[in-house]
PDB file of N, CA and C in Angstrom:
ATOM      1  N   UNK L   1       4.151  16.088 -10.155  1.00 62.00           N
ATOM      2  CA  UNK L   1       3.762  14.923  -9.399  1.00 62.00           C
ATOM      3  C   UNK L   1       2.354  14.526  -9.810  1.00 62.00           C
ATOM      4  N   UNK L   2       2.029  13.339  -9.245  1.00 76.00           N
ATOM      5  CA  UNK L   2       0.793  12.925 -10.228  1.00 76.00           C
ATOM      6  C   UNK L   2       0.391  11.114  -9.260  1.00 76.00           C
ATOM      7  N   UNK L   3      -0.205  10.587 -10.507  1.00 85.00           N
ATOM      8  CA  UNK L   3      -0.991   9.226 -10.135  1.00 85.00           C
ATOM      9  C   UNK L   3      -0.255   7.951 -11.035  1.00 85.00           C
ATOM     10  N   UNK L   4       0.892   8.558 -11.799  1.00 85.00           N
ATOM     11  CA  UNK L   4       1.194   7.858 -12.863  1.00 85.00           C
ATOM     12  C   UNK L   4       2.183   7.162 -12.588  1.00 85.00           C
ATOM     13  N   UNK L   5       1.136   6.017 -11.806  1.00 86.00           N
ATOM     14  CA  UNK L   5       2.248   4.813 -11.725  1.00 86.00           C
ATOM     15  C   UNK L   5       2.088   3.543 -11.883  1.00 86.00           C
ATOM     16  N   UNK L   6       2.710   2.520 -12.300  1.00 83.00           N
ATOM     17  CA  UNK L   6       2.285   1.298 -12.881  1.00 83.00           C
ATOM     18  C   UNK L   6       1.338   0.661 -11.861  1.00 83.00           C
ATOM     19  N   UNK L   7       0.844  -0.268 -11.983  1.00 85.00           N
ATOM     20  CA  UNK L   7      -0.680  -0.921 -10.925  1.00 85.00           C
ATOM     21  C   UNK L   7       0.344  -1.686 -10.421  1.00 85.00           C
ATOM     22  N   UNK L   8       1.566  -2.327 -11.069  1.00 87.00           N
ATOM     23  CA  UNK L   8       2.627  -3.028 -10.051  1.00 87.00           C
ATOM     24  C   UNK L   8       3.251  -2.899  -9.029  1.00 87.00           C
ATOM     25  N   UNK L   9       3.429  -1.306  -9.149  1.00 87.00           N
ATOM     26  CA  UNK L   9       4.251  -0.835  -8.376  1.00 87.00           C
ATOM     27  C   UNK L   9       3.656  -0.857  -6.583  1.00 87.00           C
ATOM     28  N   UNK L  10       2.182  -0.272  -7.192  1.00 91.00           N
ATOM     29  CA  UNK L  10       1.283  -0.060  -6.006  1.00 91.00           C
ATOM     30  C   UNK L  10       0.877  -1.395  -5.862  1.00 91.00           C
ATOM     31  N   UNK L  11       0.930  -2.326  -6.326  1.00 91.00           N
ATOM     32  CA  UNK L  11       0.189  -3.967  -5.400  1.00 91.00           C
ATOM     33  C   UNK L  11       1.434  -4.118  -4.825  1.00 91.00           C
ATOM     34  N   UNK L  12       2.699  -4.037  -5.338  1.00 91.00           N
ATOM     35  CA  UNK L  12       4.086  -4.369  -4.740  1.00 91.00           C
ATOM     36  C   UNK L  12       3.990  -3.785  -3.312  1.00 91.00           C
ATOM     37  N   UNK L  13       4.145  -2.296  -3.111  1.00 92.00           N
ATOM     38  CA  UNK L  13       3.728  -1.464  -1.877  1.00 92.00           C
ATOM     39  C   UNK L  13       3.037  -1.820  -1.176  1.00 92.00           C
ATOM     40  N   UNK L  14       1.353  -2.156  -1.444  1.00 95.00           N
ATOM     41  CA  UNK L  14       0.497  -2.941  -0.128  1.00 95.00           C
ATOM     42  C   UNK L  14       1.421  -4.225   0.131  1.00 95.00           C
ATOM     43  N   UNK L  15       1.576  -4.920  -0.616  1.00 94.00           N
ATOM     44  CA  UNK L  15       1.982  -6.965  -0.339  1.00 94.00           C
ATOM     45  C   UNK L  15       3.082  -6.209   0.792  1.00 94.00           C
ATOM     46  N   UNK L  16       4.020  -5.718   0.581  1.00 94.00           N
ATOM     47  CA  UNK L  16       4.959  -5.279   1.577  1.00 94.00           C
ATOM     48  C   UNK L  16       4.463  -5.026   2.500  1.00 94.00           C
ATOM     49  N   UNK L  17       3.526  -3.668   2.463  1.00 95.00           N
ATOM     50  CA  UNK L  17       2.495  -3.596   4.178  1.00 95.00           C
ATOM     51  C   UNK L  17       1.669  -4.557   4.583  1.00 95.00           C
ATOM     52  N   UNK L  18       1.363  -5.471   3.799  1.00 95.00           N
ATOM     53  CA  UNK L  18       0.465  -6.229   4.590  1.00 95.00           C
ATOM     54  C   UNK L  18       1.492  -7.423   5.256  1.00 95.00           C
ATOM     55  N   UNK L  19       2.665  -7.851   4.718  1.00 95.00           N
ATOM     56  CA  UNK L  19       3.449  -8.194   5.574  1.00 95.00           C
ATOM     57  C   UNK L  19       4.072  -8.138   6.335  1.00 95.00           C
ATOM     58  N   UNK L  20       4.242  -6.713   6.729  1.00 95.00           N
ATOM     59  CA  UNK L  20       5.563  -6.034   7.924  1.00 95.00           C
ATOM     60  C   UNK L  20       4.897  -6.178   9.019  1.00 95.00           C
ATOM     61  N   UNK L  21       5.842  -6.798   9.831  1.00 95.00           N
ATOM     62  CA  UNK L  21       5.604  -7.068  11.005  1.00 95.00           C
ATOM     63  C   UNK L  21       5.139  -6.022  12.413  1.00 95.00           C
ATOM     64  N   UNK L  22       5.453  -4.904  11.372  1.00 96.00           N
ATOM     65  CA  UNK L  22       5.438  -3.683  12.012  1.00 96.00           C
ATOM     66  C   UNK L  22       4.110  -2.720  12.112  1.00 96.00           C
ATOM     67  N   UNK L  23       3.659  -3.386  11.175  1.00 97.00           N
ATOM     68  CA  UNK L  23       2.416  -2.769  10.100  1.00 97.00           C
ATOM     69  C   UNK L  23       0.494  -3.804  10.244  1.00 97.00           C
ATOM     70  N   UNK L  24       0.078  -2.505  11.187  1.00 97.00           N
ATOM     71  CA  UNK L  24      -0.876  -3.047  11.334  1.00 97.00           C
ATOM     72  C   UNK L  24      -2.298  -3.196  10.436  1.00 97.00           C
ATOM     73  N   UNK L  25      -1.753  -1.859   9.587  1.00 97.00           N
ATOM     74  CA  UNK L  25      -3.193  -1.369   8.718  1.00 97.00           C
ATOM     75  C   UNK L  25      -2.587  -0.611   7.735  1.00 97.00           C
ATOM     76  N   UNK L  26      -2.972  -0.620   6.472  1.00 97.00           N
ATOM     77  CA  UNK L  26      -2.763   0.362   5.578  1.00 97.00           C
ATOM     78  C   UNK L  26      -3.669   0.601   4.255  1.00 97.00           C
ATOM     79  N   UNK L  27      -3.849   1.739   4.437  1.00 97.00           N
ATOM     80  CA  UNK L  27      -5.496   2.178   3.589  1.00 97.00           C
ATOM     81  C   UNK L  27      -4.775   3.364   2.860  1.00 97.00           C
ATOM     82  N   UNK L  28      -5.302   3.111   1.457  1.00 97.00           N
ATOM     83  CA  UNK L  28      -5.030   4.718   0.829  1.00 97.00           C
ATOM     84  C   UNK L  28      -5.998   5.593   1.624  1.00 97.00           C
ATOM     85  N   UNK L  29      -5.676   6.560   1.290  1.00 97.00           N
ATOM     86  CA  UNK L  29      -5.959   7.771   1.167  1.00 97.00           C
ATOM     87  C   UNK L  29      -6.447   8.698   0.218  1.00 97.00           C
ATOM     88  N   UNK L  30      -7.818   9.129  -0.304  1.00 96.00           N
ATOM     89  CA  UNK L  30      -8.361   9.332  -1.318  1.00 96.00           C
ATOM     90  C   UNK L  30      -7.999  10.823  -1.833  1.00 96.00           C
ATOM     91  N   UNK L  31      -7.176  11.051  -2.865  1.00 94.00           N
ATOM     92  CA  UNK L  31      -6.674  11.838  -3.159  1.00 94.00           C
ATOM     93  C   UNK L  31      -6.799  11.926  -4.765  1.00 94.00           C
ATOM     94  N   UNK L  32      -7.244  12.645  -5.260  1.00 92.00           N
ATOM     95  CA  UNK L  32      -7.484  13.011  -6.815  1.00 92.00           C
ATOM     96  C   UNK L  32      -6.294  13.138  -7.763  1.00 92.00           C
ATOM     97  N   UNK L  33      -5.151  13.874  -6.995  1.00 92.00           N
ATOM     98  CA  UNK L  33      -3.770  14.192  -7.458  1.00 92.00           C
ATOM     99  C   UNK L  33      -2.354  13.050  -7.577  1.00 92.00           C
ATOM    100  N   UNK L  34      -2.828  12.813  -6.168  1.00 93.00           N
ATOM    101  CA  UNK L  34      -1.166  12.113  -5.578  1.00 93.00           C
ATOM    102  C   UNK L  34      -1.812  10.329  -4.900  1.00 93.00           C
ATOM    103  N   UNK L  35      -0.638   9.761  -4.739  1.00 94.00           N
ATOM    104  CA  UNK L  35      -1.129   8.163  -4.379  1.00 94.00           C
ATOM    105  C   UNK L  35      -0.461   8.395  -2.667  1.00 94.00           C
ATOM    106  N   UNK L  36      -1.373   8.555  -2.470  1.00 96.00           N
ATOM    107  CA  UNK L  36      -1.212   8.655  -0.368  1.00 96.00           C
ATOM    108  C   UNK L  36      -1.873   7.076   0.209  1.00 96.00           C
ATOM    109  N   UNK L  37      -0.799   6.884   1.167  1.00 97.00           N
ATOM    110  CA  UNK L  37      -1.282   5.928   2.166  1.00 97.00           C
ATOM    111  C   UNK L  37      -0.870   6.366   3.509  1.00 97.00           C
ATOM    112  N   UNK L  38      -1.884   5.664   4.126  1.00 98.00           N
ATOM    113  CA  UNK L  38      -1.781   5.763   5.801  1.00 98.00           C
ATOM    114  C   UNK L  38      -1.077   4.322   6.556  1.00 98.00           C
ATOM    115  N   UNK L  39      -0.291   4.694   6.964  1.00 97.00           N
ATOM    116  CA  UNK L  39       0.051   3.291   7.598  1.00 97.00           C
ATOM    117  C   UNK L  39       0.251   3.239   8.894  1.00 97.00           C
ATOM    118  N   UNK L  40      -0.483   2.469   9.632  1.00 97.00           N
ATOM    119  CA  UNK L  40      -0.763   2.305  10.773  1.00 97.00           C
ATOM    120  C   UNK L  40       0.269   1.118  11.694  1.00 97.00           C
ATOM    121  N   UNK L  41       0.970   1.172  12.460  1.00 96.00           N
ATOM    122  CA  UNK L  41       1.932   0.402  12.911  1.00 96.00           C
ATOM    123  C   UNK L  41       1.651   0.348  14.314  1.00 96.00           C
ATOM    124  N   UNK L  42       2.542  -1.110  15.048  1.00 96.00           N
ATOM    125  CA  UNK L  42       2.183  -1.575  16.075  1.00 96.00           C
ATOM    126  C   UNK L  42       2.875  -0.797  17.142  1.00 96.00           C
ATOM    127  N   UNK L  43       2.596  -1.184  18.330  1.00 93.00           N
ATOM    128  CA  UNK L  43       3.253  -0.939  19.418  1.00 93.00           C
ATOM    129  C   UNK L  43       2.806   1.003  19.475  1.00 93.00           C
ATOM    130  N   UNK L  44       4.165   1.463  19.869  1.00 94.00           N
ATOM    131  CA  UNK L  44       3.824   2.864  20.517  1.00 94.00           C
ATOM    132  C   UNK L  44       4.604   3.616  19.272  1.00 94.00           C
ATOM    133  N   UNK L  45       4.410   2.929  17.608  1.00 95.00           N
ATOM    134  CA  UNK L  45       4.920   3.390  16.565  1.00 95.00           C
ATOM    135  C   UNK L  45       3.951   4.561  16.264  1.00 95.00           C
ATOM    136  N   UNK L  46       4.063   5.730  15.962  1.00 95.00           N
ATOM    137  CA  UNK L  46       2.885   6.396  15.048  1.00 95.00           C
ATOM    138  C   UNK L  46       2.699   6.318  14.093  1.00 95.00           C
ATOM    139  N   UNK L  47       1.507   6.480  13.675  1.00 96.00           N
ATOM    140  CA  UNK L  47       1.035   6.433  12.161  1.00 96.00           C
ATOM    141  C   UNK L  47       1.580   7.216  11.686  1.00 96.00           C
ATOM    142  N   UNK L  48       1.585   6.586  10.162  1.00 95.00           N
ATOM    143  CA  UNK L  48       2.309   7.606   8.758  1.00 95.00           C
ATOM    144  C   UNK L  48       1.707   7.968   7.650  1.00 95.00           C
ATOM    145  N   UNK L  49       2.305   8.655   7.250  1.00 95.00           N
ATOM    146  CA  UNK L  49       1.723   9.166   5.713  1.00 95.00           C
ATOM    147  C   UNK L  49       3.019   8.157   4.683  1.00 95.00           C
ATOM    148  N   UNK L  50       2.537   7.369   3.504  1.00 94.00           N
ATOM    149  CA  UNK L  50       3.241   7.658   2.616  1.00 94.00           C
ATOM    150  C   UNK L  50       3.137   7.777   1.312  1.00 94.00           C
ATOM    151  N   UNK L  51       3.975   9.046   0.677  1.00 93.00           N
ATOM    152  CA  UNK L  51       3.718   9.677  -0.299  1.00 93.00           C
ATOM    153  C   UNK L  51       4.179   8.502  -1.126  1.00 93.00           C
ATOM    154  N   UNK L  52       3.236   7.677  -2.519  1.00 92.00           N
ATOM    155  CA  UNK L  52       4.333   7.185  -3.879  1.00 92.00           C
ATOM    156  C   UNK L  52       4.294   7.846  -4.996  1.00 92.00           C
ATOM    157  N   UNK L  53       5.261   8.448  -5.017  1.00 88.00           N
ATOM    158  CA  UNK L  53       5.658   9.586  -5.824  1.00 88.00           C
ATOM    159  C   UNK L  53       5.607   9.484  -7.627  1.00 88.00           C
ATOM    160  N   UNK L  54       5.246   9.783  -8.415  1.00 86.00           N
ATOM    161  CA  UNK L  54       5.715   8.870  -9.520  1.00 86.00           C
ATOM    162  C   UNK L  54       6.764  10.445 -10.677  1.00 86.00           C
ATOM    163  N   UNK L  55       7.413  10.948  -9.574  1.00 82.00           N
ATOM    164  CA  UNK L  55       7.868  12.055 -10.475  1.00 82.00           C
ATOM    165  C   UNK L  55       9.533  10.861 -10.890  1.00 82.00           C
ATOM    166  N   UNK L  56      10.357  11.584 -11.738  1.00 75.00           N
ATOM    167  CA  UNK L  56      11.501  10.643 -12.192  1.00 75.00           C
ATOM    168  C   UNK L  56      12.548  10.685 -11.426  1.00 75.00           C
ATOM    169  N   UNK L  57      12.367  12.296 -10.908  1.00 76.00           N
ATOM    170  CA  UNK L  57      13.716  13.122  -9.961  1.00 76.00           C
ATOM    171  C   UNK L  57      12.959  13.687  -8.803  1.00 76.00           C
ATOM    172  N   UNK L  58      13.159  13.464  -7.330  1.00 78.00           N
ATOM    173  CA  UNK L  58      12.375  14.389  -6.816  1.00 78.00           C
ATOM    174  C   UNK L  58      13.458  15.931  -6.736  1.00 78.00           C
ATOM    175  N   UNK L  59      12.464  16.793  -7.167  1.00 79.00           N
ATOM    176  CA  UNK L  59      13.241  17.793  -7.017  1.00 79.00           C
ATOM    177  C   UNK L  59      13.498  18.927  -5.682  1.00 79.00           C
ATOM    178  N   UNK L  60      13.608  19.931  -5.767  1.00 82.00           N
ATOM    179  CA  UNK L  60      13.473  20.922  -4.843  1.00 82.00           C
ATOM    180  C   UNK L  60      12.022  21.205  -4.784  1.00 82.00           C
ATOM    181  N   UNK L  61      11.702  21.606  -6.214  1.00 84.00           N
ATOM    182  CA  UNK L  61      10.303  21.748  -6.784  1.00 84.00           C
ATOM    183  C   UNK L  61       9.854  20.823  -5.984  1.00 84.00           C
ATOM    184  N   UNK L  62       9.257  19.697  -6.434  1.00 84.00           N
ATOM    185  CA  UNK L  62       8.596  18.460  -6.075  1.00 84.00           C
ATOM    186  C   UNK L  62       8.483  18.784  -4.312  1.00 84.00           C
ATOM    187  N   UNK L  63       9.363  18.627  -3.551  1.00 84.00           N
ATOM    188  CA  UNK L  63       9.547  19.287  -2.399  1.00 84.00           C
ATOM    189  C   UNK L  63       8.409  20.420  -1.239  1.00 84.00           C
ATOM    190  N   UNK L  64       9.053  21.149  -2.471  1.00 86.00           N
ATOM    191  CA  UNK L  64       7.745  22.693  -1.743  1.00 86.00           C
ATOM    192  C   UNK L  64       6.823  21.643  -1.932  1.00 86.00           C
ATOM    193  N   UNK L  65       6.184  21.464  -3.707  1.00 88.00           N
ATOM    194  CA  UNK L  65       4.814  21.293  -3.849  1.00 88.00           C
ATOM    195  C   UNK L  65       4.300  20.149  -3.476  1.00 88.00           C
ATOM    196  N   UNK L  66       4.898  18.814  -2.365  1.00 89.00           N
ATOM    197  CA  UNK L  66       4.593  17.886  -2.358  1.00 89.00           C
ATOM    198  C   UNK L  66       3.095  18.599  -1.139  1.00 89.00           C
ATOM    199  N   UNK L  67       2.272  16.925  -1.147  1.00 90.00           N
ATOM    200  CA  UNK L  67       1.325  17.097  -0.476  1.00 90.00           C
ATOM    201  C   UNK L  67       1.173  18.144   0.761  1.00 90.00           C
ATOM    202  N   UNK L  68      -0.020  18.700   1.151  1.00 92.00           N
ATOM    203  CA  UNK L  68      -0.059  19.296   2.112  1.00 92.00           C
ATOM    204  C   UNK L  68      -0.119  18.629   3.428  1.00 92.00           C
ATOM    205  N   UNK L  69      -0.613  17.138   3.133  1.00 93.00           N
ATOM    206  CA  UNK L  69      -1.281  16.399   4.467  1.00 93.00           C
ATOM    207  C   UNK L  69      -0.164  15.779   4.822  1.00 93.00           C
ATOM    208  N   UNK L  70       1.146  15.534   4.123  1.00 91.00           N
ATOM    209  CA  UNK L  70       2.564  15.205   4.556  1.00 91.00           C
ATOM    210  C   UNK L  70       3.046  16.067   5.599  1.00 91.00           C
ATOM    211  N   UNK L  71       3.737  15.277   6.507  1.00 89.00           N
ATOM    212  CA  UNK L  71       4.025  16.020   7.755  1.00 89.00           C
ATOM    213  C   UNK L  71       5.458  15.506   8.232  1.00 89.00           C
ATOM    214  N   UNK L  72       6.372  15.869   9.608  1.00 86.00           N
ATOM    215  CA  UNK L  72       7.497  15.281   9.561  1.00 86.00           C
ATOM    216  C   UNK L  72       7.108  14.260  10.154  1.00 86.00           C
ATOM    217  N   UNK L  73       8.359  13.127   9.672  1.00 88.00           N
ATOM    218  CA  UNK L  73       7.874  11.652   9.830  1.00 88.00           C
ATOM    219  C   UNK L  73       7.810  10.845   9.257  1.00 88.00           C
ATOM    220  N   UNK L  74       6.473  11.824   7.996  1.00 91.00           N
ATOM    221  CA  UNK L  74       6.313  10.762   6.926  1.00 91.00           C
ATOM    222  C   UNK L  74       6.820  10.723   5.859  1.00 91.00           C
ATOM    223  N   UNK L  75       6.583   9.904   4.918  1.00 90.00           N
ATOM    224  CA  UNK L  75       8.040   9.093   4.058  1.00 90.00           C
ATOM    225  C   UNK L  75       7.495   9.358   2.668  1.00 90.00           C
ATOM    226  N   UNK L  76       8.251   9.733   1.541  1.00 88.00           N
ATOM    227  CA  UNK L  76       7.829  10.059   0.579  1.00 88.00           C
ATOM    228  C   UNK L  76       8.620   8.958  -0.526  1.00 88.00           C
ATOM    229  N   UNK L  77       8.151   7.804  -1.352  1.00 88.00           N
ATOM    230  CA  UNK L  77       8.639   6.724  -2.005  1.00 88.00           C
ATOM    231  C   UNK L  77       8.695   7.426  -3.600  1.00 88.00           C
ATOM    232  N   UNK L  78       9.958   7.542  -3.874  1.00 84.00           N
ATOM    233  CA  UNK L  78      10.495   7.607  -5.342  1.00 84.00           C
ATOM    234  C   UNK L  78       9.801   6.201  -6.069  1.00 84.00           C
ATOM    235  N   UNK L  79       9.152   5.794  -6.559  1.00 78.00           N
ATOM    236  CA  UNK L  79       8.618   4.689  -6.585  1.00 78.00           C
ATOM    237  C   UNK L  79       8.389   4.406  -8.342  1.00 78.00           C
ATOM    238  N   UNK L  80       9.630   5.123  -8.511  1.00 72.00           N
ATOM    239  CA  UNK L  80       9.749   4.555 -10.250  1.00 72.00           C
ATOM    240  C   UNK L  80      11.298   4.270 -10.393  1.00 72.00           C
ATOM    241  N   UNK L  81      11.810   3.071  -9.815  1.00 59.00           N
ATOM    242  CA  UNK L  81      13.262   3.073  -9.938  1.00 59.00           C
ATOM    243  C   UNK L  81      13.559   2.299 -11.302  1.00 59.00           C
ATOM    244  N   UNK L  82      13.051   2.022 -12.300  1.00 57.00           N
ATOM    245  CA  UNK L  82      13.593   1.917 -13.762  1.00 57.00           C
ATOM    246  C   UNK L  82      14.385   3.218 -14.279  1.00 57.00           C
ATOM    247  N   UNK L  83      13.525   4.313 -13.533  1.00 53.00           N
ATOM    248  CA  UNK L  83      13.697   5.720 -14.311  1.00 53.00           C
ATOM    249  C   UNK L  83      15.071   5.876 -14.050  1.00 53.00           C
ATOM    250  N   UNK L  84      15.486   5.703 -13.026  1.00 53.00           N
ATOM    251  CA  UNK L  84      17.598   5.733 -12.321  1.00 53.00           C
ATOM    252  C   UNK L  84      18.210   5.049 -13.026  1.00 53.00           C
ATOM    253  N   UNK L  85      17.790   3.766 -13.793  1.00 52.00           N
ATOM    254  CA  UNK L  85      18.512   3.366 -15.175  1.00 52.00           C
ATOM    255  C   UNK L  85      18.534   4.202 -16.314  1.00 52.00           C
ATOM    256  N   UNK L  86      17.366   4.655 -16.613  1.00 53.00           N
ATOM    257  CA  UNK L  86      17.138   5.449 -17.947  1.00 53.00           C
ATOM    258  C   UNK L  86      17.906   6.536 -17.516  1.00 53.00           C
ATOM    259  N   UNK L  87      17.779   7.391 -16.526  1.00 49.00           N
ATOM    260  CA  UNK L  87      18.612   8.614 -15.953  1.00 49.00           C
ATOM    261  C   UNK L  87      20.111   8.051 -16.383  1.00 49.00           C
ATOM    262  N   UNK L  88      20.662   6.922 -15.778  1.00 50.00           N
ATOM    263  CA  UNK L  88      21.609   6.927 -16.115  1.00 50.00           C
ATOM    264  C   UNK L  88      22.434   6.586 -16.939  1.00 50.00           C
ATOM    265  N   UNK L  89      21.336   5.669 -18.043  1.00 53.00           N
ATOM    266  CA  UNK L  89      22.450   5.653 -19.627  1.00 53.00           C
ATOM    267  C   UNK L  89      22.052   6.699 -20.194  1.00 53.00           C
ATOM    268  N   UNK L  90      20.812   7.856 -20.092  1.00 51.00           N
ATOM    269  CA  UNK L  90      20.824   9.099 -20.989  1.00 51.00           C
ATOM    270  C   UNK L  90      22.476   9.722 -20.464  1.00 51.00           C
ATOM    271  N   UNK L  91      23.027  10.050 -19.075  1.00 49.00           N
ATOM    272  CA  UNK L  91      23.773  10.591 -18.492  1.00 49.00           C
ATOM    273  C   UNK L  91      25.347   9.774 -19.855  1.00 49.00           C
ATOM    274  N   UNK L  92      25.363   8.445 -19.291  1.00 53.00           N
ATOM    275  CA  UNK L  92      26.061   7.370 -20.180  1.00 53.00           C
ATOM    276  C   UNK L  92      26.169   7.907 -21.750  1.00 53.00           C
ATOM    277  N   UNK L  93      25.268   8.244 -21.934  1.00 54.00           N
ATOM    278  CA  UNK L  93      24.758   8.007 -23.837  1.00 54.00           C
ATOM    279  C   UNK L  93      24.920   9.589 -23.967  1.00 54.00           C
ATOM    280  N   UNK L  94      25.141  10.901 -23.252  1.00 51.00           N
ATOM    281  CA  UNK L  94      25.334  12.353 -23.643  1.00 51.00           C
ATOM    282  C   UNK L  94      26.888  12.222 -23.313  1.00 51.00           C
ATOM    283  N   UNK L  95      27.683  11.436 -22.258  1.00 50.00           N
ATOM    284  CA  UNK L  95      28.952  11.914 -22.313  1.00 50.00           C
ATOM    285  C   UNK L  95      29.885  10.799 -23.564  1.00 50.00           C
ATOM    286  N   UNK L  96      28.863   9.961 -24.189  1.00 53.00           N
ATOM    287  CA  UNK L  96      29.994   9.065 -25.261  1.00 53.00           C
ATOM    288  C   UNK L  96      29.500  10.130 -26.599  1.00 53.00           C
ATOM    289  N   UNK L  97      28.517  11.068 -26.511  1.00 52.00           N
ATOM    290  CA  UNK L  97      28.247  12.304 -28.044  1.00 52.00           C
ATOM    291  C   UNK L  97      29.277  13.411 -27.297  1.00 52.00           C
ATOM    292  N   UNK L  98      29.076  13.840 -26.009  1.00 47.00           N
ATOM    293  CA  UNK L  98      29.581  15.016 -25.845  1.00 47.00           C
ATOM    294  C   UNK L  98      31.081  14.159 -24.716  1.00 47.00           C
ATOM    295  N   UNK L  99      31.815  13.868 -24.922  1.00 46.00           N
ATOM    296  CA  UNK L  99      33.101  13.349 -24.035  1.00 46.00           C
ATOM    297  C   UNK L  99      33.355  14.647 -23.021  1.00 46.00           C
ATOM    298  N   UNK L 100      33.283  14.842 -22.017  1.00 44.00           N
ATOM    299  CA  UNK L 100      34.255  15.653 -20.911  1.00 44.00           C
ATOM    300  C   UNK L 100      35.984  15.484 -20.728  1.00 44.00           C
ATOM    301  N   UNK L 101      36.536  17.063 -21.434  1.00 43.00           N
ATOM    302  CA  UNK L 101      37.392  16.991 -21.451  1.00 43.00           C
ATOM    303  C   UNK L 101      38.121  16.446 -20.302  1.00 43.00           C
ATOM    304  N   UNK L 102      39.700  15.702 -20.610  1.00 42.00           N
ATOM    305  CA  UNK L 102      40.267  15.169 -19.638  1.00 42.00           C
ATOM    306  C   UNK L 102      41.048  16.599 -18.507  1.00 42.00           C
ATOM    307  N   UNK L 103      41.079  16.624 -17.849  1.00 38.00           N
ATOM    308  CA  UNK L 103      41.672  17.559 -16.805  1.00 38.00           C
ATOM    309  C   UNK L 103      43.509  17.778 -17.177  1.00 38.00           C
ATOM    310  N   UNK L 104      44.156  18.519 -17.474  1.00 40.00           N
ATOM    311  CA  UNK L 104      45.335  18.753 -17.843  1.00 40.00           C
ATOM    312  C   UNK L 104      46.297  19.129 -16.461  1.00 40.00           C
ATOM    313  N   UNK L 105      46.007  18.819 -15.334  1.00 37.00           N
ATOM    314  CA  UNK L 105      46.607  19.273 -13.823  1.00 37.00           C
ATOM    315  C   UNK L 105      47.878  18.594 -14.118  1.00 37.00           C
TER     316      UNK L 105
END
């Protein structure tokens, strides 16, 4: 996990919070490692953490080692969804080299 994520992705993320109707405030969170925000919401909502992740898969891994200041509640954003295309013509593009045999039942 890391910081490595396009500057699009993250202006995309605020423009969204600064429009939700739900959403009163949202400030990163200064973090050397990971891209944390706090988001602050109306009414008797609690505040959140959210993680934007820039791993490709979150894993089990990813999991344990995600932030410490994440808590239940808060929301952790896969926030590279090109990569679920590429994931899935590599997936596409290994079974047209390697074909899976047909099932003989």
């Amino acid at each position: 996990m890391g910081r490595d994520l396009h500057y699009l992705i993250i202006k995309f993320f605020k423009e969204r919070m600064s429009s939700h109707s739900k959403v009163t405030n949202c400030s990163e969170i200064p973090n050397d490692e990971e891209i944390l925000y706090q988001v602050e919401r109306t009414g008797n909502l609690p505040t959140l953490i959210v993680h934007l992740s820039d791993s490709y898969q979150y894993t089990l891994h990813d999991y344990y080692t995600k932030p410490a200041l994440l808590s239940e509640g808060d929301f952790i954003l896969i926030a590279k969804p090109d990569d679920i295309v590429k994931s899935h013509t590599a997936v596409l593009e290994a079974q047209a080299i390697f074909p899976v045999a047909e099932s003989k039942m």
